[in-house]
Amino acid sequence: MKYANVILPLPLEDSYTYRIPPEMEKAVAPGCRAIVHFGKKRYYTAIVLSIHERPPEAGFETKELYALLDAAPVLRRPQLRFWEWIASYYLCKLGDVYKAALPSGLKLESETTVTCNPSFETALPLRPNEQTVLDAFAGKPKLTLSEVERKSGIRNVVPVISSLMARGAVEISEEMKQGFVPKKQAFVRLPELYHREEKLREAFSELKRAPKQEAMLICYLDISHALNPQLSKELSRKELLERSGYAPAVLEGLIKRGLLESYEKEVGRLQVPVCRLEQPASLTEAQRIAYNGILHAFKSKEVCLLHGVTSSGKTEIYTHLIDDVLKKGRQVLYLLPEIAITTQITGRLAKVFGDKLLVYHSKFSDNERVEVWNKLLYEKEARLILGVRSSLFLPFKDLGLIIVDEEHENSYKQQDPAPRYHARNAAIVLAGMHGAKTLLGSATPSIDSYYNATSGKYGLVRLTTRYADCLMPEITVVDIKELKRKKIMKDTLFSPLLVQKINEALENGEQAILFQNRRGFAPATECRDCGWAPRCINCDVSLTYHKHDNRLSCHYCGYSVQRIYTCPQCRGRDLKMSGFGTEKIEEEVGRLFPSARVERLDFDSARTRTGYERIIADFEKGKTHILIGTQMLSKGLDFGNVGVVGILNADSLMNFPDFRAHERAYQLMVQVSGRAGRREKQGTVVLQTSQPEHPLILMTQQFAYEEMVKLQLSERSLFRYPPYYRLITLVLRSRNEASLQEMSSLYADKLRTRLGERVLGPVSPPITRVQTFHVKHIVLKIEVTAAIAPVRELLDHIHTDMRQYPPFKQLLVHYDVDPV
């Protein structure tokens, strides 16, 4: 008897053992998908991890594999090793990794469906909730559980369904959801009979009285070259109708006569760029030196850091390296931190690599992502994959190079749900498993990577001049505290200098970028009479006012209410809004520069893939004159006509309770500044702050990166922070604040008995309640030389020990390794 250990897409620690039916024994292999029965009624798509002949321990019932979905594995062996490393290092469950790694289209699972009994009658009156659920079935006798919840508006509908089942009003069953569906398209072809000249002549004779059909047939023969086997190509119905200009009825007439045949064919959803391919652009002398430096570094190091100033042409160097690797028949993964940047980079890479380029990110549909997966799994051609952090889980066959562009970005760290991995660090491990090299690139590298490069762990290559010897932008610091004291900036967000510089740029036909790392109109509202402020009912935060929909919203859980005009506490009407976000800037820009076309680039305005693409394309083409945005603007976008950049409030970036706050503030300010003057003319940056003499502001003004790193490293060494120590944060959450306080203190004490002063806490994070859960953190500072496996064993042991206390069952606990 053979058994299979399988991974389920659930937050479960281990694999589970199933019996392999005799008829499946030859077909099942590690990496295949199988449908398994798990729990009372649910079915899931499991991944076969291993096959063996060891029966489970006595007393355990072993279920059979229900069905096998694949004739060949959908995962490669290195992927399973990579999953195991992610689960081990980031202290999460293997099921969490599976859930994040595989596209939804490859994960079939059953869904509870509820069927209404049409003949149901009752003498007893129904409760209001029960009647509401039955009303949801109007016109549709069968609904999924999620559809019942949505239509009835009842959040937890299961108890109501159970009550109705007991009365015989409804029945429930499990049905498999549909997964990946190949896209099919209708094509037309000339029947084999009419490939003979005499038969084709007869056909045209028939069409003398049908001139439109005759013209369409001539059009088909002209486009498809059907009579020339060397040039012939397939022609879709859609293309024939568009090219001929005739109605579908004309085509149907040809098909009825048997002069054309219609057939369906599976086609890809991925758009292949159709253009004449170009050679990679020639490198400048400085770029050539950096390119050779990277190749030299790769001879002795697995990882190299390219520290190149903004607009130095790092992408051109990447293009040459990609070309080298693809010519060797190996694959390349090009990672970007934000979907917004993929829009711009895709066009540049497609001109050089054409259909060798594949793009993969969460704004693609499930079916599109499955097609990318299948191309990498089944095709042998060397490919360039451009994507965000989830691209690490694709089924690579032979990676030769991973490029992590803008490697300093904290968007590379997955926050929720698990696995909470850092894509940059995981990419280095993945490259090692494939015998590939990793190139990290940034104008403002993370202090961790820069420390590793300067200490000899990574190679280091510097690119200190901008492309075409453009000058770095001139940063002018404006003291807004002084301007407000003098009443010069009483009712405005803009200093006179910034207004002047934007006007000059617009008069010269240039564009402007305005940066404020906060969306919405105003982040806080307060009653001037009694001090009351609207706060989220689920989170410990004030509600942000969004003017476009006139609502107050929580940016943590999504809770929102209509704007409040009367204080519910004192009935006063003097409600003052304080602070400002991108919406308020947009309103003031419209007042100050009425003739300029203005756009916003933030989470609200660019929620969809097309939203991103339209905003960026319009700015690139010059249709938009002023672009206002959050940190999305700082992530490697290349605009050639930006004359001025305004940083409206530098203080909000620096004044944050985090040991990385100054590093991040410097990176954001320098990266946003780098959008200015990227061609012939020197750009201007106006940096507004109430702390003009702050050391970080002065370092930003002088682009003194090394000085900033030196200062930060001295502080981190003193207080035992990365890169000298590894941080692991235990996040404890509970709806019961008293239980959380008691259990987190006990948890920390137990850790302290084993780890001593390496344990900090429990401490309250800046936001103490999120989505109805109170939150506590326990921070572990572990030496970087220590292995993670013993730490995991210790944490597992103490976590198991904590389960003996009943209040601990009210807590949710997860680990965040290397938090950002």
CSV table of C-alpha atoms in Angstrom, one decimal, residues 81 192 243 256 435 442 450 532 556 587 714 732 735:
chain,number,residue,atom,x,y,z
A,81,ARG,CA,12.4,23.2,-1.1
A,192,GLU,CA,-9.7,21.5,-48.0
A,243,ARG,CA,-10.7,43.8,-41.6
A,256,LYS,CA,-23.8,28.0,-44.5
A,435,GLY,CA,22.9,28.5,-8.9
A,442,SER,CA,19.0,51.3,-5.7
A,450,TYR,CA,24.8,48.5,2.2
A,532,TRP,CA,-14.4,65.2,20.6
A,556,TYR,CA,-6.8,50.1,8.6
A,587,GLU,CA,-8.1,71.1,-4.3
A,714,SER,CA,26.4,54.0,15.2
A,732,LEU,CA,-0.4,38.9,20.1
A,735,ARG,CA,-10.6,41.1,21.8
